[in-house]
XYZ file of C-alpha atoms in Angstrom:
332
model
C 42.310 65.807 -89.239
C 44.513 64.473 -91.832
C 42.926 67.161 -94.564
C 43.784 69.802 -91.720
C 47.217 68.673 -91.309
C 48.181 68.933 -95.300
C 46.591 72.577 -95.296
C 48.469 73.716 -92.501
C 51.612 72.470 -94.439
C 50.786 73.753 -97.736
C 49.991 77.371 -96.261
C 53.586 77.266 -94.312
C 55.336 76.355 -97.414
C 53.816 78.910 -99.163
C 54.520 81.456 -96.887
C 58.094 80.430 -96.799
C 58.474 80.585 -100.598
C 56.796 84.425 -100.413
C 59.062 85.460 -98.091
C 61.866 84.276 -99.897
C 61.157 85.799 -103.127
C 60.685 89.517 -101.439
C 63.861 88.626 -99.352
C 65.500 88.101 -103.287
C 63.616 90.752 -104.896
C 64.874 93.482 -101.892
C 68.717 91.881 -102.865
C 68.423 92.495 -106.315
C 67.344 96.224 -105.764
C 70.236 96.580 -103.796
C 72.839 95.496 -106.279
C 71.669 97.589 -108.759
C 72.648 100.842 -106.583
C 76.165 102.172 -107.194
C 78.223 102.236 -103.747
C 78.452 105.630 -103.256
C 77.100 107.937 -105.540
C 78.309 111.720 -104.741
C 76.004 114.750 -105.336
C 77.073 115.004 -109.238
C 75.532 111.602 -109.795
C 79.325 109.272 -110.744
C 79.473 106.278 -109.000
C 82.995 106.563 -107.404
C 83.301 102.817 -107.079
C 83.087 101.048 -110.491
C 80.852 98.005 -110.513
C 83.759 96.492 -112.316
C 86.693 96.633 -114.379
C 84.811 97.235 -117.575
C 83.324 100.709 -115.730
C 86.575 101.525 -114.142
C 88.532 101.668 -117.679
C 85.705 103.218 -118.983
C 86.172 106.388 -116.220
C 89.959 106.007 -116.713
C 89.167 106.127 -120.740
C 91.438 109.648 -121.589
C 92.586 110.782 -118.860
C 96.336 111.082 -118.042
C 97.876 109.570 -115.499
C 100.711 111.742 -114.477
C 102.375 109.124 -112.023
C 102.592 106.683 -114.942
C 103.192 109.090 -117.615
C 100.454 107.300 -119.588
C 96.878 107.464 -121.257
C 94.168 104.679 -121.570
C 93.210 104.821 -125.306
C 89.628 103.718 -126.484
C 91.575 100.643 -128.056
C 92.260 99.417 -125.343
C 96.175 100.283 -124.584
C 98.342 102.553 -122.787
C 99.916 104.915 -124.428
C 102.868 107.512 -123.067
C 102.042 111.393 -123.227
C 104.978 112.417 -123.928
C 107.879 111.354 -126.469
C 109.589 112.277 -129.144
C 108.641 113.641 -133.007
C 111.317 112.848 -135.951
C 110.262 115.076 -138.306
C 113.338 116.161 -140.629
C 115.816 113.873 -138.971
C 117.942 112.434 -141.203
C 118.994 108.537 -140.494
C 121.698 108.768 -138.478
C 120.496 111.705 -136.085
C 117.493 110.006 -135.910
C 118.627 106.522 -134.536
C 120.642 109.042 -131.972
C 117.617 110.709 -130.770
C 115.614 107.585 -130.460
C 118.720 106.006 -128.398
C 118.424 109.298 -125.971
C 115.195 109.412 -125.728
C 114.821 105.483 -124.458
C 118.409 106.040 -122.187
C 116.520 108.955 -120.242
C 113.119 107.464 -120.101
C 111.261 108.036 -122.665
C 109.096 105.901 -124.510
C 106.913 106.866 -127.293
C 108.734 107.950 -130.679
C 106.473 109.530 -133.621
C 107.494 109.050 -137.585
C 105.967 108.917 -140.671
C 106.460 107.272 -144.066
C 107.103 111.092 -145.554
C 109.813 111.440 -143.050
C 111.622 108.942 -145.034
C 113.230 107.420 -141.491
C 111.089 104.719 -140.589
C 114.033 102.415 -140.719
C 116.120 104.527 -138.730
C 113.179 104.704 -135.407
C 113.838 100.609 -135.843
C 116.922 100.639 -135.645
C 117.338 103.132 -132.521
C 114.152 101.127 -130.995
C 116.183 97.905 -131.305
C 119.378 99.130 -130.175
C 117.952 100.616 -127.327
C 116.016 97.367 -126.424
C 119.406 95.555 -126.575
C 121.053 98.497 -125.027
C 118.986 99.237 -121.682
C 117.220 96.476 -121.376
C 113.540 98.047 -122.452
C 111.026 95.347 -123.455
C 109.544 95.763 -126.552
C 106.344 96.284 -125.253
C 107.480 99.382 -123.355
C 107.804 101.337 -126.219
C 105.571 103.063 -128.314
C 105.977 104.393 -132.158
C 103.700 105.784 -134.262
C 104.154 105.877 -138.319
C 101.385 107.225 -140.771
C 100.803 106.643 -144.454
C 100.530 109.661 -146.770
C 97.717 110.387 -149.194
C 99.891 109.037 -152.629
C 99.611 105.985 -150.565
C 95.877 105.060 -149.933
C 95.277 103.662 -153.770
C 97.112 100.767 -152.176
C 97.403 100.717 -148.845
C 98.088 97.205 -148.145
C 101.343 97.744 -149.656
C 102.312 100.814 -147.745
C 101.453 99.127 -144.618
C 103.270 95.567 -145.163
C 106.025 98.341 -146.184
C 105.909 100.810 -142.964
C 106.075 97.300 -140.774
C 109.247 95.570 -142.774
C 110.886 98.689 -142.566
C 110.478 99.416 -138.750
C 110.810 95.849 -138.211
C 109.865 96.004 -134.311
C 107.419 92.957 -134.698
C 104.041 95.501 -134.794
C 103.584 98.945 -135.210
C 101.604 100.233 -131.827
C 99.695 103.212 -133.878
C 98.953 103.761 -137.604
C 98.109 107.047 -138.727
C 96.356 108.431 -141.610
C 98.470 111.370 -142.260
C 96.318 113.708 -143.654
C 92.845 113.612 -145.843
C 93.286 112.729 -149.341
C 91.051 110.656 -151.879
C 90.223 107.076 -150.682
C 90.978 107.801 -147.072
C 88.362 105.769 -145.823
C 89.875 102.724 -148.225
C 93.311 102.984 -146.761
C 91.494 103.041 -142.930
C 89.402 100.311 -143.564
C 92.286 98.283 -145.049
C 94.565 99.235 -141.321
C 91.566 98.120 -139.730
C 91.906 94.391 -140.723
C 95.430 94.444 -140.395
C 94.206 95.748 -136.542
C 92.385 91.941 -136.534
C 95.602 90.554 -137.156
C 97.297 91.950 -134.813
C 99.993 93.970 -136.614
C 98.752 97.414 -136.109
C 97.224 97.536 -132.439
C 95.608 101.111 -132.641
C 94.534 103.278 -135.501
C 94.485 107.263 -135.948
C 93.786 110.167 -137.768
C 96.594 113.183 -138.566
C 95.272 117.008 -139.615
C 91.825 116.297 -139.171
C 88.841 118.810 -138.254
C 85.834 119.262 -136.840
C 84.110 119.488 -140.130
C 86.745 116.390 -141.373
C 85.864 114.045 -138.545
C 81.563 114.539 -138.638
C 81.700 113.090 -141.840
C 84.942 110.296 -141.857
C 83.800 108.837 -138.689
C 80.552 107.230 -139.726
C 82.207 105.927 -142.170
C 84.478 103.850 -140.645
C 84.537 100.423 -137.781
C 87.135 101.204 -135.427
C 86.937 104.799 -133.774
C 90.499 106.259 -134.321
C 92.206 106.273 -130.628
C 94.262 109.716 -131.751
C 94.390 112.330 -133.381
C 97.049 114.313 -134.147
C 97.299 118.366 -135.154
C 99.304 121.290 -135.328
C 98.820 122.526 -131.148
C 100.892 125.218 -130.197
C 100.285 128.524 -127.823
C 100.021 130.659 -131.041
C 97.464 128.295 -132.117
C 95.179 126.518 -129.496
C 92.601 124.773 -131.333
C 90.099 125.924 -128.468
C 86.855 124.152 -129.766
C 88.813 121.577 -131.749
C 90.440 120.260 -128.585
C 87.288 119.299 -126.689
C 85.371 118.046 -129.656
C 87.400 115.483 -130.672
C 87.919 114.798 -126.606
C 84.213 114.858 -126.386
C 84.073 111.471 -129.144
C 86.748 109.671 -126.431
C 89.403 110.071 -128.967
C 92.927 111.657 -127.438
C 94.334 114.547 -128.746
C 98.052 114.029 -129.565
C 100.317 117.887 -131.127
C 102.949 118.400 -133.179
C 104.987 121.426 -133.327
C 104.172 122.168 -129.904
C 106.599 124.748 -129.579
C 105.438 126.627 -132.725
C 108.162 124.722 -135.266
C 110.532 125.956 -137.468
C 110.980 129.159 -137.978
C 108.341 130.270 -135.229
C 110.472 128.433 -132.273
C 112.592 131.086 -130.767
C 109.861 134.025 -131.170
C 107.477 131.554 -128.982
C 109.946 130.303 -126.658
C 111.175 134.171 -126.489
C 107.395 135.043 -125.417
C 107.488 137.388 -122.515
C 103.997 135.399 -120.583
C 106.198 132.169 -121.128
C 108.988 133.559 -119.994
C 107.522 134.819 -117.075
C 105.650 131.395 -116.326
C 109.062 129.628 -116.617
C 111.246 132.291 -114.202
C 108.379 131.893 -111.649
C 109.052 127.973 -111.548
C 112.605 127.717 -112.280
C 112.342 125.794 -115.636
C 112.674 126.441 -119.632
C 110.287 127.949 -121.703
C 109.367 125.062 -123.785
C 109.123 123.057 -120.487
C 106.364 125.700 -119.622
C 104.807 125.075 -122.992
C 104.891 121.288 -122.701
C 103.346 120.938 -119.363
C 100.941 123.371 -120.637
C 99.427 120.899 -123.062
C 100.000 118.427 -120.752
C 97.507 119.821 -118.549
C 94.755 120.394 -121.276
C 95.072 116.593 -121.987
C 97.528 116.934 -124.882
C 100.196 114.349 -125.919
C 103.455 115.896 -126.490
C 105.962 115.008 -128.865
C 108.735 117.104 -129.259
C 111.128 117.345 -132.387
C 114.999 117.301 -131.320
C 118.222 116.076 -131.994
C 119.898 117.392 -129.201
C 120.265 114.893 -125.981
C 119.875 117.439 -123.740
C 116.814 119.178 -124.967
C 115.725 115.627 -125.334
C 116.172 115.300 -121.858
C 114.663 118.553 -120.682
C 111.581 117.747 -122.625
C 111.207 114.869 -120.461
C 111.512 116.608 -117.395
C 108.158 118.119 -116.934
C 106.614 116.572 -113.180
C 107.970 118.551 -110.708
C 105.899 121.489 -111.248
C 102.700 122.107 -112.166
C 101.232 125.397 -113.488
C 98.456 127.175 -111.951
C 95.238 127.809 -113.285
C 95.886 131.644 -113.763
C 99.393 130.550 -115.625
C 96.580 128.359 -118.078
C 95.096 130.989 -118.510
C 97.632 133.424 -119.322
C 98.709 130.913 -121.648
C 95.286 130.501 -123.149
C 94.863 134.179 -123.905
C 98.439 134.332 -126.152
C 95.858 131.859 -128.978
C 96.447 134.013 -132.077
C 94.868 131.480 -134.267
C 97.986 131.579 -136.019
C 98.874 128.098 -137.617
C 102.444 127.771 -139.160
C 102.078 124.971 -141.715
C 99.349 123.698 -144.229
C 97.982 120.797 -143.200
């Protein structure tokens, strides 16, 4: 009786423990499934926060005004370029550009005005009240720099003096450009250069640097303008999750008013009640491009901010799209 008892317990245990484990194993099945999964495949609920940056990776929120770059921060898609601005024009344009809401500036250690962006970024942080974190700048080194390029980093941050530079660019290919990335790169683990990027670089140029290197460059930035679209340029260096950032957007000097005078554009920017180089700018906006605009004018400063409230058609990109002359108007 006793011998029955203790099988009779034995075979409910076990039959408890079975059902448990196929009650676990059906659980576990389930949590592996995304929550909705549409007919292309993309989970459109994230597992978790990871996932969701992963999705938001590149792509440009137009109600913040901001990317997510593959280092991790947020970066603004539009700003300003100093290019040719001499000190005090420069600090002036900086000043306008934070005043109307602007917040990423663009310089270089050619430009020779690296101070001046500090100084404008510091009087505008005292002046409107913008935290430093707010505000994004961008310097590069040049080629006669990457023999040592400790030193023309420790000098690019003393002379901006905002506490850390937000972007480092290599300005163009030149001998030991892999040296004077691999050098930013440790500066990176210190914290005084948060992301890293690449300026004038190609298809061909980026197959081979990129191997070579630990930190994939969160930008690059080219020579982007209607008269010269970089159509399979674009969306391979988008493809890598890198973020395509252009100067002379509106065809620079010397090209500017023959561009801006184009009769698509200015048929684009009648139909919507806005400026030419508004047109253009929201133009590479939509393709995923970061604008940054040269000026020293406060109102063009302004206008080049002002490009939300319109949006241009797919037939308007595509006008656009067809004026690509392949036509690039400096040598980089």
């Amino acid at each position: 009786m006793k011998k029955a008892a203790a099988f009779l317990l034995v075979s409910i245990m076990i039959l408890i423990s079975l059902t448990a484990c196929a009650a676990g194993g059906s659980a576990g099945q389930q949590a592996e499934q995304p929550a909705s999964v549409p007919e292309s495949g993309v989970s459109q609920q994230p597992e978790n926060d990871a996932d969701k940056d992963n999705q938001d990776m590149g792509v440009f929120d137009f109600d913040k005004k901001t990317v997510l770059l593959n280092s991790g921060y947020e970066m603004p898609i539009l700003g300003l370029g100093t290019y040719s601005l001499d000190h005090d024009t420069c600090v002036s344009s900086v000043m306008a550009l934070l005043e109307n809401g602007g917040r990423l500036i663009d310089t270089a250690y050619m430009y020779g005005n690296e101070e001046a962006v500090g100084e404008g970024v510091r009087k505008g942080m005292k002046e409107y009240g913008i935290p430093r974190e707010e505000i994004y700048v961008i310097t590069k080194i040049y080629p006669n720099q990457f023999d040592d390029p400790e030193a023309a980093i420790d000098m690019a941050l003393e002379k901006l003096d905002i506490g850390y530079i937000d972007m480092m660019l290599l300005h163009h290919p030149g001998t030991n450009d892999v040296k004077a990335y691999q050098a930013m790169e440790k500066y990176v683990g210190e914290g005084k250069i948060h992301s890293l990027g690449l300026s004038n670089w190609y298809v061909e140029e980026l197959t081979e640097f990129l191997p070579q290197v630990t930190i994939k460059p969160a930008l690059v930035q080219n020579e982007i303008h209607p008269y010269y679209q970089e159509q399979d340029v674009v969306p391979f260096i988008q493809a890598n999750g890198i973020v395509v950032q252009c100067w002379y957007p509106l065809g620079g000097r010397g090209y500017t008013a023959d561009l801006l005078g184009n009769e698509t554009i200015q048929m684009i920017a009648k139909a919507h009640g806005v400026s030419a180089a508004q047109v253009i700018l929201r133009w590479d906006l939509q393709r995923s491009i970061v604008v940054i605009p040269g000026s020293s004018n406060p109102d063009h400063i302004k206008e080049n901010l002002d490009l939300f409230g319109f949006e241009l058609t797919d037939e308007e990109m595509e006008q656009i799209g067809a004026l690509d002359r392949d036509e690039k108007h400096d040598w980089y």
